[in-house]
Short mmCIF file of C-alpha atoms and ligand atoms in Angstrom, two decimals:
data_model
loop_
_atom_site.label_atom_id
_atom_site.label_comp_id
_atom_site.label_asym_id
_atom_site.label_seq_id
_atom_site.Cartn_x
_atom_site.Cartn_y
_atom_site.Cartn_z
CA UNK Q 1 -128.67 -114.19 -29.54
CA UNK Q 2 -130.31 -112.34 -26.63
CA UNK Q 3 -132.44 -109.34 -26.74
CA UNK Q 4 -130.09 -107.61 -29.09
CA UNK Q 5 -128.94 -110.71 -30.66
CA UNK Q 6 -132.48 -110.97 -31.06
CA UNK Q 7 -131.90 -108.00 -32.93
CA UNK Q 8 -129.59 -110.64 -34.40
CA UNK Q 9 -132.25 -111.04 -36.11
CA UNK Q 10 -134.58 -108.44 -36.47
CA UNK Q 11 -135.39 -105.25 -38.16
CA UNK Q 12 -135.04 -103.11 -35.15
CA UNK Q 13 -134.28 -99.41 -35.51
CA UNK Q 14 -131.50 -97.86 -33.62
CA UNK Q 15 -130.30 -94.35 -33.68
CA UNK Q 16 -127.08 -93.51 -32.13
CA UNK Q 17 -126.65 -92.11 -28.80
CA UNK Q 18 -123.82 -89.68 -28.69
CA UNK Q 19 -123.90 -86.11 -27.73
CA UNK Q 20 -123.14 -83.38 -30.27
CA UNK Q 21 -119.56 -82.48 -30.01
CA UNK Q 22 -117.41 -79.43 -31.07
CA UNK Q 23 -113.97 -79.47 -32.64
CA UNK Q 24 -110.84 -77.76 -31.00
CA UNK Q 25 -111.90 -74.30 -32.14
CA UNK Q 26 -115.31 -74.70 -30.67
CA UNK Q 27 -116.90 -74.93 -34.06
CA UNK Q 28 -119.67 -77.45 -34.57
CA UNK Q 29 -118.32 -80.63 -36.31
CA UNK Q 30 -120.17 -82.49 -39.02
CA UNK Q 31 -122.70 -84.90 -37.74
CA UNK Q 32 -123.82 -88.35 -38.99
CA UNK Q 33 -127.05 -90.15 -38.15
CA UNK Q 34 -127.02 -94.02 -38.37
CA UNK Q 35 -129.77 -96.59 -38.22
CA UNK Q 36 -128.82 -100.34 -38.02
CA UNK Q 37 -130.95 -103.21 -39.01
CA UNK Q 38 -130.32 -106.92 -39.05
CA UNK Q 39 -128.11 -109.01 -36.75
CA UNK Q 40 -125.79 -108.12 -34.02
CA UNK Q 41 -122.87 -108.11 -36.37
CA UNK Q 42 -124.37 -105.18 -38.08
CA UNK Q 43 -124.96 -103.26 -34.96
CA UNK Q 44 -121.31 -104.03 -33.96
CA UNK Q 45 -120.15 -102.82 -37.41
CA UNK Q 46 -122.05 -99.65 -37.05
CA UNK Q 47 -119.73 -98.92 -33.95
CA UNK Q 48 -116.73 -99.53 -36.20
CA UNK Q 49 -118.19 -97.06 -38.67
CA UNK Q 50 -118.71 -94.51 -35.93
CA UNK Q 51 -115.08 -94.88 -34.88
CA UNK Q 52 -113.93 -94.39 -38.51
CA UNK Q 53 -116.03 -91.26 -38.75
CA UNK Q 54 -115.00 -89.92 -35.37
CA UNK Q 55 -111.35 -90.00 -36.69
CA UNK Q 56 -112.55 -87.76 -39.62
CA UNK Q 57 -114.16 -85.34 -37.28
CA UNK Q 58 -117.74 -86.43 -37.46
CA UNK Q 59 -119.90 -86.73 -34.32
CA UNK Q 60 -122.95 -88.89 -33.98
CA UNK Q 61 -126.40 -87.54 -33.57
CA UNK Q 62 -129.78 -89.31 -32.81
CA UNK Q 63 -131.63 -86.33 -34.33
CA UNK Q 64 -132.09 -86.62 -38.07
CA UNK Q 65 -132.57 -82.78 -38.65
CA UNK Q 66 -129.08 -82.23 -37.33
CA UNK Q 67 -127.30 -84.61 -39.61
CA UNK Q 68 -125.04 -83.96 -42.61
CA UNK Q 69 -124.62 -87.55 -43.28
CA UNK Q 70 -127.48 -90.22 -43.21
CA UNK Q 71 -126.35 -93.75 -42.90
CA UNK Q 72 -128.35 -96.90 -42.91
CA UNK Q 73 -126.70 -100.26 -42.05
CA UNK Q 74 -128.84 -102.76 -43.81
CA UNK Q 75 -129.88 -106.50 -43.72
CA UNK Q 76 -130.78 -108.77 -46.62
CA UNK Q 77 -131.69 -111.98 -44.74
CA UNK Q 78 -135.31 -111.91 -45.81
CA UNK Q 79 -137.20 -109.88 -48.24
CA UNK Q 80 -139.08 -108.03 -45.50
CA UNK Q 81 -135.68 -106.80 -44.06
CA UNK Q 82 -134.95 -105.24 -47.27
CA UNK Q 83 -138.40 -103.71 -47.71
CA UNK Q 84 -137.98 -102.11 -44.18
CA UNK Q 85 -134.81 -100.47 -45.46
CA UNK Q 86 -136.35 -99.19 -48.57
CA UNK Q 87 -139.16 -97.67 -46.47
CA UNK Q 88 -136.57 -95.89 -44.24
CA UNK Q 89 -134.75 -94.63 -47.37
CA UNK Q 90 -137.81 -92.64 -48.31
CA UNK Q 91 -137.68 -90.94 -44.96
CA UNK Q 92 -134.01 -90.26 -45.36
CA UNK Q 93 -134.65 -88.70 -48.81
CA UNK Q 94 -137.09 -86.37 -47.36
CA UNK Q 95 -134.57 -85.23 -44.72
CA UNK Q 96 -131.74 -84.91 -47.26
CA UNK Q 97 -133.88 -82.46 -49.44
CA UNK Q 98 -134.10 -80.21 -46.55
CA UNK Q 99 -130.39 -79.87 -46.15
CA UNK Q 100 -128.06 -78.56 -48.95
CA UNK Q 101 -124.97 -80.81 -49.13
CA UNK Q 102 -126.26 -83.69 -47.08
CA UNK Q 103 -125.47 -87.26 -48.14
CA UNK Q 104 -127.07 -90.66 -47.90
CA UNK Q 105 -124.96 -93.82 -47.48
CA UNK Q 106 -126.17 -97.34 -47.61
CA UNK Q 107 -123.98 -99.76 -45.63
CA UNK Q 108 -124.06 -103.44 -44.94
CA UNK Q 109 -125.54 -106.54 -46.41
CA UNK Q 110 -128.06 -105.03 -48.93
CA UNK Q 111 -125.29 -102.65 -50.21
CA UNK Q 112 -123.17 -105.77 -50.82
CA UNK Q 113 -126.02 -107.76 -52.48
CA UNK Q 114 -127.23 -104.98 -54.77
CA UNK Q 115 -124.09 -102.98 -55.35
CA UNK Q 116 -124.27 -100.18 -57.87
CA UNK Q 117 -127.72 -101.32 -58.82
CA UNK Q 118 -128.76 -99.65 -55.49
CA UNK Q 119 -127.71 -96.23 -56.82
CA UNK Q 120 -130.04 -96.79 -59.88
CA UNK Q 121 -133.01 -98.09 -57.78
CA UNK Q 122 -132.72 -95.60 -54.95
CA UNK Q 123 -132.12 -92.18 -56.23
CA UNK Q 124 -130.55 -89.67 -53.88
CA UNK Q 125 -128.30 -92.41 -52.41
CA UNK Q 126 -124.79 -91.15 -52.69
CA UNK Q 127 -122.61 -93.92 -51.12
CA UNK Q 128 -122.97 -97.80 -51.35
CA UNK Q 129 -120.41 -99.49 -49.19
CA UNK Q 130 -120.18 -103.23 -48.17
CA UNK Q 131 -119.24 -104.75 -44.87
CA UNK Q 132 -115.59 -105.14 -45.57
CA UNK Q 133 -115.01 -101.76 -47.11
CA UNK Q 134 -115.75 -99.36 -44.21
CA UNK Q 135 -112.14 -98.12 -44.12
CA UNK Q 136 -112.79 -96.32 -47.48
CA UNK Q 137 -115.84 -94.56 -46.23
CA UNK Q 138 -114.00 -91.14 -45.63
CA UNK Q 139 -112.72 -91.24 -49.26
CA UNK Q 140 -116.18 -92.09 -50.64
CA UNK Q 141 -117.74 -89.22 -48.62
CA UNK Q 142 -115.14 -86.81 -50.02
CA UNK Q 143 -115.95 -88.08 -53.63
CA UNK Q 144 -119.70 -87.64 -52.86
CA UNK Q 145 -119.10 -84.21 -51.62
CA UNK Q 146 -117.54 -83.46 -54.97
CA UNK Q 147 -120.57 -84.74 -56.68
CA UNK Q 148 -119.41 -88.13 -57.66
CA UNK Q 149 -121.40 -91.13 -56.30
CA UNK Q 150 -119.27 -93.80 -54.79
CA UNK Q 151 -119.49 -97.63 -54.46
CA UNK Q 152 -117.17 -100.00 -52.62
CA UNK Q 153 -118.38 -103.42 -52.12
CA UNK Q 154 -115.09 -105.34 -52.40
CA UNK Q 155 -115.08 -108.36 -49.94
CA UNK Q 156 -111.89 -109.17 -48.24
CA UNK Q 157 -110.25 -112.34 -46.96
CA UNK Q 158 -108.34 -110.54 -44.18
CA UNK Q 159 -110.26 -107.52 -42.91
CA UNK Q 160 -111.39 -107.92 -39.23
CA UNK Q 161 -111.09 -104.26 -38.26
CA UNK Q 162 -108.91 -105.67 -35.42
CA UNK Q 163 -107.15 -102.41 -34.81
CA UNK Q 164 -110.28 -100.16 -34.63
CA UNK Q 165 -111.72 -99.33 -31.20
CA UNK Q 166 -115.50 -99.21 -31.75
CA UNK Q 167 -117.36 -96.14 -30.52
CA UNK Q 168 -120.17 -97.58 -28.41
CA UNK Q 169 -123.60 -96.60 -29.73
CA UNK Q 170 -126.92 -97.66 -28.02
CA UNK Q 171 -124.85 -97.72 -24.88
CA UNK Q 172 -126.19 -98.97 -21.51
CA UNK Q 173 -122.67 -99.08 -20.30
CA UNK Q 174 -123.28 -102.55 -18.90
CA UNK Q 175 -123.15 -105.05 -21.94
CA UNK Q 176 -121.14 -104.71 -25.20
CA UNK Q 177 -120.72 -106.88 -28.34
CA UNK Q 178 -117.23 -107.77 -29.51
CA UNK Q 179 -116.79 -109.18 -32.99
CA UNK Q 180 -114.35 -112.22 -33.14
CA UNK Q 181 -114.76 -113.23 -36.72
CA UNK Q 182 -116.40 -112.10 -39.98
CA UNK Q 183 -118.06 -113.89 -42.88
CA UNK Q 184 -119.24 -117.44 -43.09
CA UNK Q 185 -117.80 -120.52 -44.94
CA UNK Q 186 -121.10 -122.65 -44.50
CA UNK Q 187 -123.33 -122.80 -47.45
CA UNK Q 188 -126.73 -123.07 -45.88
CA UNK Q 189 -128.91 -123.11 -49.19
CA UNK Q 190 -131.38 -120.67 -47.90
CA UNK Q 191 -128.92 -118.20 -46.74
CA UNK Q 192 -127.60 -114.85 -48.32
CA UNK Q 193 -124.93 -114.18 -45.65
CA UNK Q 194 -121.98 -116.03 -47.37
CA UNK Q 195 -122.61 -113.70 -50.39
CA UNK Q 196 -123.00 -110.53 -48.43
CA UNK Q 197 -120.22 -111.09 -45.82
CA UNK Q 198 -117.75 -113.20 -47.70
CA UNK Q 199 -115.25 -115.78 -46.48
CA UNK Q 200 -114.90 -116.53 -42.91
CA UNK Q 201 -111.81 -115.12 -41.08
CA UNK Q 202 -111.01 -114.99 -37.43
CA UNK Q 203 -109.74 -111.73 -35.77
CA UNK Q 204 -106.41 -111.65 -33.88
CA UNK Q 205 -107.13 -113.13 -30.39
CA UNK Q 206 -104.92 -110.44 -28.55
CA UNK Q 207 -106.90 -107.61 -30.10
CA UNK Q 208 -110.19 -109.24 -28.90
CA UNK Q 209 -108.81 -109.65 -25.40
CA UNK Q 210 -107.44 -106.10 -25.44
CA UNK Q 211 -110.97 -104.78 -26.41
CA UNK Q 212 -112.62 -106.99 -23.76
CA UNK Q 213 -110.14 -105.64 -20.88
CA UNK Q 214 -110.69 -102.18 -21.97
CA UNK Q 215 -114.49 -102.71 -21.79
CA UNK Q 216 -114.31 -104.28 -18.40
CA UNK Q 217 -112.02 -101.26 -17.18
CA UNK Q 218 -114.64 -98.92 -18.43
CA UNK Q 219 -117.29 -100.53 -16.26
CA UNK Q 220 -118.90 -103.05 -18.69
CA UNK Q 221 -119.88 -106.25 -17.07
CA UNK Q 222 -121.05 -108.33 -20.00
CA UNK Q 223 -119.48 -109.02 -23.27
CA UNK Q 224 -121.01 -111.12 -26.20
CA UNK Q 225 -118.59 -112.48 -28.56
CA UNK Q 226 -120.02 -112.37 -32.04
CA UNK Q 227 -119.75 -114.29 -35.18
CA UNK Q 228 -122.10 -116.10 -37.64
CA UNK Q 229 -120.45 -119.39 -36.52
CA UNK Q 230 -118.36 -118.79 -33.38
CA UNK Q 231 -117.38 -122.38 -32.96
CA UNK Q 232 -115.22 -122.33 -36.07
CA UNK Q 233 -113.13 -119.47 -34.57
CA UNK Q 234 -109.46 -120.32 -35.08
CA UNK Q 235 -106.72 -117.70 -35.00
CA UNK Q 236 -103.15 -118.58 -35.86
CA UNK Q 237 -100.58 -115.86 -35.11
CA UNK Q 238 -98.62 -114.84 -38.13
CA UNK Q 239 -95.09 -115.08 -36.54
CA UNK Q 240 -93.67 -118.50 -37.12
CA UNK Q 241 -92.53 -118.86 -33.55
CA UNK Q 242 -96.00 -118.33 -32.23
CA UNK Q 243 -97.88 -120.59 -34.69
CA UNK Q 244 -98.12 -123.50 -32.32
CA UNK Q 245 -100.13 -121.02 -30.17
CA UNK Q 246 -103.27 -121.10 -32.29
CA UNK Q 247 -106.29 -120.18 -30.65
CA UNK Q 248 -109.64 -122.11 -30.80
CA UNK Q 249 -113.04 -120.79 -29.73
CA UNK Q 250 -112.91 -122.80 -26.45
CA UNK Q 251 -109.50 -121.24 -25.62
CA UNK Q 252 -110.67 -117.78 -26.61
CA UNK Q 253 -113.76 -118.14 -24.28
CA UNK Q 254 -111.50 -119.24 -21.48
CA UNK Q 255 -109.12 -116.33 -21.98
CA UNK Q 256 -112.06 -113.87 -22.06
CA UNK Q 257 -113.64 -115.47 -18.92
CA UNK Q 258 -110.27 -115.11 -17.14
CA UNK Q 259 -110.25 -111.33 -17.47
CA UNK Q 260 -112.31 -111.19 -14.31
CA UNK Q 261 -115.07 -113.41 -12.45
CA UNK Q 262 -117.04 -110.08 -12.47
CA UNK Q 263 -117.27 -110.06 -16.25
CA UNK Q 264 -120.01 -112.26 -17.83
CA UNK Q 265 -119.17 -113.80 -21.12
CA UNK Q 266 -121.76 -114.69 -23.82
CA UNK Q 267 -121.48 -115.71 -27.49
CA UNK Q 268 -123.45 -116.03 -30.48
CA UNK Q 269 -124.09 -117.80 -32.80
CA UNK Q 270 -123.28 -121.47 -32.51
CA UNK Q 271 -123.61 -124.02 -35.31
CA UNK Q 272 -124.98 -127.48 -34.13
CA UNK Q 273 -122.34 -129.04 -36.34
CA UNK Q 274 -119.40 -127.34 -34.77
CA UNK Q 275 -120.08 -126.76 -31.08
CA UNK Q 276 -117.54 -129.05 -29.23
CA UNK Q 277 -117.52 -130.64 -25.87
CA UNK Q 278 -114.37 -128.61 -25.18
CA UNK Q 279 -116.58 -125.55 -25.57
CA UNK Q 280 -119.21 -127.04 -23.27
CA UNK Q 281 -116.67 -127.98 -20.61
CA UNK Q 282 -115.12 -124.61 -20.76
CA UNK Q 283 -118.66 -123.12 -20.24
CA UNK Q 284 -119.22 -125.43 -17.31
CA UNK Q 285 -115.98 -124.63 -15.75
CA UNK Q 286 -116.38 -120.81 -15.43
CA UNK Q 287 -119.35 -119.50 -13.51
CA UNK Q 288 -119.01 -116.21 -15.48
CA UNK Q 289 -119.65 -117.80 -18.82
CA UNK Q 290 -123.41 -117.72 -19.13
CA UNK Q 291 -125.23 -120.88 -19.32
CA UNK Q 292 -127.13 -120.17 -22.47
CA UNK Q 293 -126.62 -121.32 -25.93
CA UNK Q 294 -128.29 -120.12 -29.10
CA UNK Q 295 -128.34 -123.09 -31.23
CA UNK Q 296 -130.33 -122.55 -34.45
CA UNK Q 297 -131.95 -125.86 -35.60
CA UNK Q 298 -133.89 -124.49 -38.63
CA UNK Q 299 -135.87 -127.69 -39.09
CA UNK Q 300 -136.60 -130.84 -37.15
CA UNK Q 301 -136.55 -133.06 -40.24
CA UNK Q 302 -133.45 -134.61 -41.60
CA UNK Q 303 -134.35 -134.56 -45.33
CA UNK Q 304 -135.14 -130.82 -45.01
CA UNK Q 305 -131.95 -130.29 -43.20
CA UNK Q 306 -130.11 -131.91 -46.07
CA UNK Q 307 -131.91 -129.74 -48.57
CA UNK Q 308 -130.87 -126.76 -46.33
CA UNK Q 309 -127.26 -128.05 -46.31
CA UNK Q 310 -127.02 -127.88 -42.60
CA UNK Q 311 -124.81 -130.91 -42.51
CA UNK Q 312 -126.40 -132.39 -39.45
CA UNK Q 313 -129.55 -134.68 -38.85
CA UNK Q 314 -132.35 -134.33 -36.37
CA UNK Q 315 -130.72 -137.01 -34.22
CA UNK Q 316 -127.37 -135.25 -34.20
CA UNK Q 317 -129.21 -132.03 -33.12
CA UNK Q 318 -131.08 -134.02 -30.31
CA UNK Q 319 -127.82 -135.49 -29.21
CA UNK Q 320 -126.22 -132.11 -28.97
CA UNK Q 321 -129.04 -130.82 -26.91
CA UNK Q 322 -128.68 -133.92 -24.58
CA UNK Q 323 -124.97 -133.38 -24.24
CA UNK Q 324 -125.42 -129.78 -23.25
CA UNK Q 325 -127.84 -130.74 -20.64
CA UNK Q 326 -125.64 -133.46 -19.37
CA UNK Q 327 -122.65 -131.10 -18.94
CA UNK Q 328 -124.78 -128.09 -17.82
CA UNK Q 329 -128.11 -129.15 -16.57
CA UNK Q 330 -128.96 -125.55 -15.72
CA UNK Q 331 -128.34 -124.26 -19.34
CA UNK Q 332 -131.16 -122.77 -21.53
CA UNK Q 333 -131.03 -123.33 -25.24
CA UNK Q 334 -132.72 -121.09 -27.79
CA UNK Q 335 -133.16 -121.48 -31.55
CA UNK Q 336 -134.04 -120.28 -34.93
CA UNK Q 337 -136.66 -122.11 -37.10
CA UNK Q 338 -137.57 -121.68 -40.70
CA UNK Q 339 -141.01 -122.92 -41.89
CA UNK Q 340 -142.08 -123.70 -45.33
CA UNK Q 341 -138.59 -124.31 -46.88
CA UNK Q 342 -138.71 -125.60 -50.37
CA UNK Q 343 -140.60 -128.90 -50.57
CA UNK Q 344 -141.50 -129.05 -46.97
CA UNK Q 345 -144.28 -131.59 -46.47
CA UNK Q 346 -146.79 -131.75 -43.77
CA UNK Q 347 -144.88 -134.69 -42.10
CA UNK Q 348 -141.70 -132.85 -42.32
CA UNK Q 349 -143.37 -129.89 -40.66
CA UNK Q 350 -144.62 -132.24 -37.82
CA UNK Q 351 -141.13 -133.25 -37.30
CA UNK Q 352 -140.12 -129.60 -36.37
CA UNK Q 353 -143.02 -129.63 -33.91
CA UNK Q 354 -142.00 -132.86 -32.43
CA UNK Q 355 -138.33 -131.76 -32.07
CA UNK Q 356 -139.60 -128.55 -30.37
CA UNK Q 357 -141.47 -130.84 -27.93
CA UNK Q 358 -138.31 -132.62 -26.96
CA UNK Q 359 -135.93 -129.58 -26.70
CA UNK Q 360 -138.45 -127.16 -25.03
CA UNK Q 361 -136.64 -124.02 -26.24
CA UNK Q 362 -136.46 -121.07 -23.73
CA UNK Q 363 -136.59 -118.80 -26.77
CA UNK Q 364 -137.15 -119.16 -30.51
CA UNK Q 365 -136.92 -116.97 -33.55
CA UNK Q 366 -139.37 -118.30 -36.25
CA UNK Q 367 -139.54 -117.25 -39.72
CA UNK Q 368 -141.38 -118.09 -42.90
CA UNK Q 369 -138.86 -119.08 -45.60
CA UNK Q 370 -138.10 -116.13 -47.81
CA UNK Q 371 -136.39 -116.95 -51.10
CA UNK Q 372 -133.27 -114.82 -51.57
CA UNK Q 373 -131.75 -114.09 -55.02
CA UNK Q 374 -128.54 -115.78 -55.81
CA UNK Q 375 -128.69 -118.37 -53.01
CA UNK Q 376 -128.24 -122.16 -53.65
CA UNK Q 377 -131.89 -122.80 -52.72
CA UNK Q 378 -133.04 -120.32 -55.30
CA UNK Q 379 -130.95 -122.07 -58.00
CA UNK Q 380 -131.65 -125.56 -56.97
CA UNK Q 381 -135.20 -125.67 -55.56
CA UNK Q 382 -138.70 -124.26 -56.13
CA UNK Q 383 -140.11 -122.13 -53.40
CA UNK Q 384 -143.32 -124.17 -53.63
CA UNK Q 385 -144.96 -124.02 -50.16
CA UNK Q 386 -147.96 -121.57 -50.61
CA UNK Q 387 -147.86 -118.51 -48.43
CA UNK Q 388 -150.99 -119.47 -46.70
CA UNK Q 389 -149.55 -122.85 -45.84
CA UNK Q 390 -146.38 -121.16 -44.57
CA UNK Q 391 -148.28 -118.86 -42.39
CA UNK Q 392 -150.42 -121.61 -40.99
CA UNK Q 393 -147.31 -123.72 -40.08
CA UNK Q 394 -145.59 -120.59 -38.59
CA UNK Q 395 -148.64 -119.96 -36.31
CA UNK Q 396 -148.56 -123.66 -35.04
CA UNK Q 397 -144.81 -123.30 -34.41
CA UNK Q 398 -145.33 -120.09 -32.58
CA UNK Q 399 -148.14 -121.53 -30.45
CA UNK Q 400 -146.05 -124.47 -29.39
CA UNK Q 401 -143.10 -122.24 -28.69
CA UNK Q 402 -145.25 -120.07 -26.44
CA UNK Q 403 -146.47 -123.01 -24.51
CA UNK Q 404 -142.94 -124.11 -23.90
CA UNK Q 405 -141.37 -120.78 -23.01
CA UNK Q 406 -144.17 -120.31 -20.47
CA UNK Q 407 -143.47 -123.68 -18.86
CA UNK Q 408 -139.71 -123.08 -19.10
CA UNK Q 409 -140.16 -119.59 -17.36
CA UNK Q 410 -142.61 -120.96 -14.74
CA UNK Q 411 -140.05 -123.66 -13.78
CA UNK Q 412 -137.79 -120.83 -12.48
CA UNK Q 413 -140.38 -119.69 -9.92
CA UNK Q 414 -139.01 -120.49 -6.38
CA UNK Q 415 -135.29 -120.30 -7.68
CA UNK Q 416 -132.78 -117.83 -6.85
CA UNK Q 417 -130.52 -116.34 -9.63
CA UNK Q 418 -127.71 -113.94 -9.85
CA UNK Q 419 -128.96 -110.96 -12.01
CA UNK Q 420 -126.83 -108.34 -13.62
CA UNK Q 421 -128.79 -105.09 -13.48
CA UNK Q 422 -129.04 -103.40 -16.80
CA UNK Q 423 -131.49 -100.49 -16.26
CA UNK Q 424 -134.48 -99.16 -14.45
CA UNK Q 425 -137.58 -101.20 -15.71
CA UNK Q 426 -139.23 -99.60 -18.67
CA UNK Q 427 -142.64 -100.17 -16.96
CA UNK Q 428 -141.70 -98.71 -13.43
CA UNK Q 429 -139.25 -96.43 -11.96
CA UNK Q 430 -139.38 -98.43 -8.73
CA UNK Q 431 -138.13 -101.66 -10.41
CA UNK Q 432 -134.74 -102.91 -11.78
CA UNK Q 433 -134.45 -105.02 -14.90
CA UNK Q 434 -131.66 -107.27 -15.59
CA UNK Q 435 -130.89 -110.72 -16.80
CA UNK Q 436 -129.80 -114.03 -15.39
CA UNK Q 437 -127.05 -116.32 -16.59
CA UNK Q 438 -129.71 -118.08 -18.83
CA UNK Q 439 -130.49 -114.86 -20.50
CA UNK Q 440 -134.05 -114.43 -18.95
CA UNK Q 441 -135.04 -110.98 -18.19
CA UNK Q 442 -135.75 -110.54 -14.45
CA UNK Q 443 -137.67 -107.53 -12.99
CA UNK Q 444 -137.68 -106.79 -9.32
CA UNK Q 445 -138.42 -103.98 -6.88
CA UNK Q 446 -135.42 -101.71 -6.13
CA UNK Q 447 -136.43 -101.61 -2.41
CA UNK Q 448 -134.13 -99.54 -0.17
CA UNK Q 449 -130.92 -101.13 -1.39
CA UNK Q 450 -128.15 -98.87 -2.57
CA UNK Q 451 -127.84 -100.49 -6.11
CA UNK Q 452 -127.10 -99.26 -9.56
CA UNK Q 453 -126.89 -100.72 -13.05
CA UNK Q 454 -123.92 -102.95 -13.59
CA UNK Q 455 -124.36 -104.37 -10.06
CA UNK Q 456 -124.96 -108.10 -9.43
CA UNK Q 457 -127.73 -109.01 -7.11
CA UNK Q 458 -129.40 -112.39 -5.92
CA UNK Q 459 -133.04 -112.43 -6.84
CA UNK Q 460 -135.59 -115.01 -5.87
CA UNK Q 461 -138.15 -115.61 -8.47
CA UNK Q 462 -141.78 -115.22 -7.37
CA UNK Q 463 -143.70 -115.40 -10.71
CA UNK Q 464 -143.27 -115.53 -14.36
CA UNK Q 465 -144.88 -114.76 -17.69
CA UNK Q 466 -143.55 -116.38 -21.03
CA UNK Q 467 -140.86 -113.69 -21.37
CA UNK Q 468 -140.15 -112.18 -17.98
CA UNK Q 469 -139.36 -113.35 -14.39
CA UNK Q 470 -140.48 -111.34 -11.49
CA UNK Q 471 -138.76 -111.65 -8.19
CA UNK Q 472 -137.37 -110.06 -4.95
CA UNK Q 473 -133.92 -109.27 -3.88
CA UNK Q 474 -132.58 -111.76 -1.42
CA UNK Q 475 -129.00 -110.44 -1.07
CA UNK Q 476 -126.76 -108.00 -2.64
N1 SAH D 1 -125.31 -117.77 -38.57
C1 SAH D 1 -126.58 -118.07 -37.95
C2 SAH D 1 -127.73 -117.47 -38.61
C3 SAH D 1 -127.68 -116.12 -39.25
S1 SAH D 1 -129.20 -115.63 -39.87
C4 SAH D 1 -126.71 -119.54 -37.94
O1 SAH D 1 -126.11 -120.22 -38.90
O2 SAH D 1 -127.44 -120.06 -37.20
C5 SAH D 1 -130.29 -115.72 -38.72
C6 SAH D 1 -131.48 -116.63 -38.99
O3 SAH D 1 -132.26 -116.06 -40.11
C7 SAH D 1 -131.20 -117.96 -39.42
O4 SAH D 1 -130.72 -118.81 -38.40
C8 SAH D 1 -132.34 -118.41 -40.13
O5 SAH D 1 -133.34 -119.01 -39.19
C9 SAH D 1 -133.07 -117.14 -40.64
N2 SAH D 1 -132.86 -117.07 -42.06
C10 SAH D 1 -131.85 -117.01 -42.79
N3 SAH D 1 -132.06 -117.01 -44.12
C11 SAH D 1 -133.44 -117.05 -44.16
C12 SAH D 1 -134.36 -116.97 -45.30
N4 SAH D 1 -133.89 -117.08 -46.60
N5 SAH D 1 -135.68 -117.08 -45.08
C13 SAH D 1 -136.16 -117.09 -43.66
N6 SAH D 1 -135.34 -117.18 -42.73
C14 SAH D 1 -133.90 -117.04 -42.92
FE1 SF4 D 2 -126.02 -118.42 -43.16
FE2 SF4 D 2 -125.64 -121.08 -42.61
FE3 SF4 D 2 -123.69 -119.24 -42.31
FE4 SF4 D 2 -125.55 -119.17 -40.64
S1 SF4 D 2 -124.06 -120.76 -40.90
S2 SF4 D 2 -124.75 -117.37 -41.70
S3 SF4 D 2 -127.44 -119.73 -41.76
S4 SF4 D 2 -124.75 -119.80 -44.24
FE1 F3S D 3 -126.78 -109.92 -40.41
FE2 F3S D 3 -128.77 -109.51 -42.09
FE3 F3S D 3 -126.31 -109.43 -42.92
S1 F3S D 3 -128.66 -111.03 -40.49
S2 F3S D 3 -125.07 -110.75 -41.75
S3 F3S D 3 -127.30 -108.14 -41.46
S4 F3S D 3 -128.12 -110.26 -44.01
#
């Protein structure tokens, strides 16, 4: 998942970005401060939480000192992710002590994984609430205000928050995430997500379309449809007479793309076993569906993939990549890789390197295997690759990825792309920054054109680094 989906992944901090507000009588309302960690689903969930709190009269603040309620939306994917959260909780505690009556709430996957234990481990935490229980946040706050610590970590088979209009946080006004499903039914042996997010369920297609239309009408130009495994999206309407109208991911993608040719559509994440030709042909048919697929491989060796329970082989993955390139030669593919999974031999590691050499990923997120309590891998296998070996293998993978991404970016030099402007470049007021369909960041001089963010512009690429394309406007 792109820059933020890259947050899909990582332990980025995000404070919310809403102005303090007042209630009808002009009195200052209560304020909450929220930080989100982990994947884009978590960032998207924080926007649902913001909406639930707004109904209760809370306003968001990015300034900790102003807050009455401190929230942290947490990730459990690797041990380091949890450590980051614990470090932040120390800071929260310090702030809480400064303000009588302030509360701390832990949300998300770590709340789900540790449940009430978190209250014992992290003193001063008042509320522990799992990903499917956010509707109960107001009642837990009330209980906590009365001095009673509250936990709700019930997972649901139905909850999709379909009727809740998210309050956009971290808002560039150009691109937004829309959750289309929750949970995951795959049982990758290394992964904690099925335990923290529960069973897979698809959100009502009409509510997704409604949210996308609203975003477009508000000026957003890019939507990323989110799920742990978007290709298994499948929504069947409840009314019997509509049941033949069940919606697959390919159909949903098409319906969102049809909202307007001016609205870019992205999605994340695809599972190599599930992405279909139908999805690929739909992508090829609509110029506004971005030609970019995040297709996590995890390992290039079939035996390791089997131990991971990924349910595809090295050959299957390579064939998928070939198929994507046949149908959309211009598409870029990115990936996730885990090194040092249980029992990984040197030859198995070499297979990952050789697969990378064939696929030449434009972007890769690479991790040392981190054993997670309760996962199938923890129960079945031994985490037996020494840390030093994991680290060395990771460095080899990263070095190869860097060579490939540089080549991949350099191959764009001389080409012209349609770029959606996102913001002024962080490095220079005189430059715009945006992305092309392949999800590559493109930076170019503003010149004398009358442009603004959310505009599309044609940019010819003049040079490249391994993470950015530099270019010049050729037409607007
Ligand atoms: N649903 C997505 C992945 C979600 S987690 C998918 O199936 O592709 C994002 C990434 O974190 C995974 O792709 C994997 O590479 C990494 N990851 C998950 N569990 C991990 C673990 N225990 N140790 C290291 N990396 C892990
Ligand atoms: Fe985890 Fe696998 Fe589900 Fe992805 S598909 S969330 S890696 S169990
Ligand atoms: Fe996402 Fe981390 Fe949970 S990656 S689903 S926030 S464990």
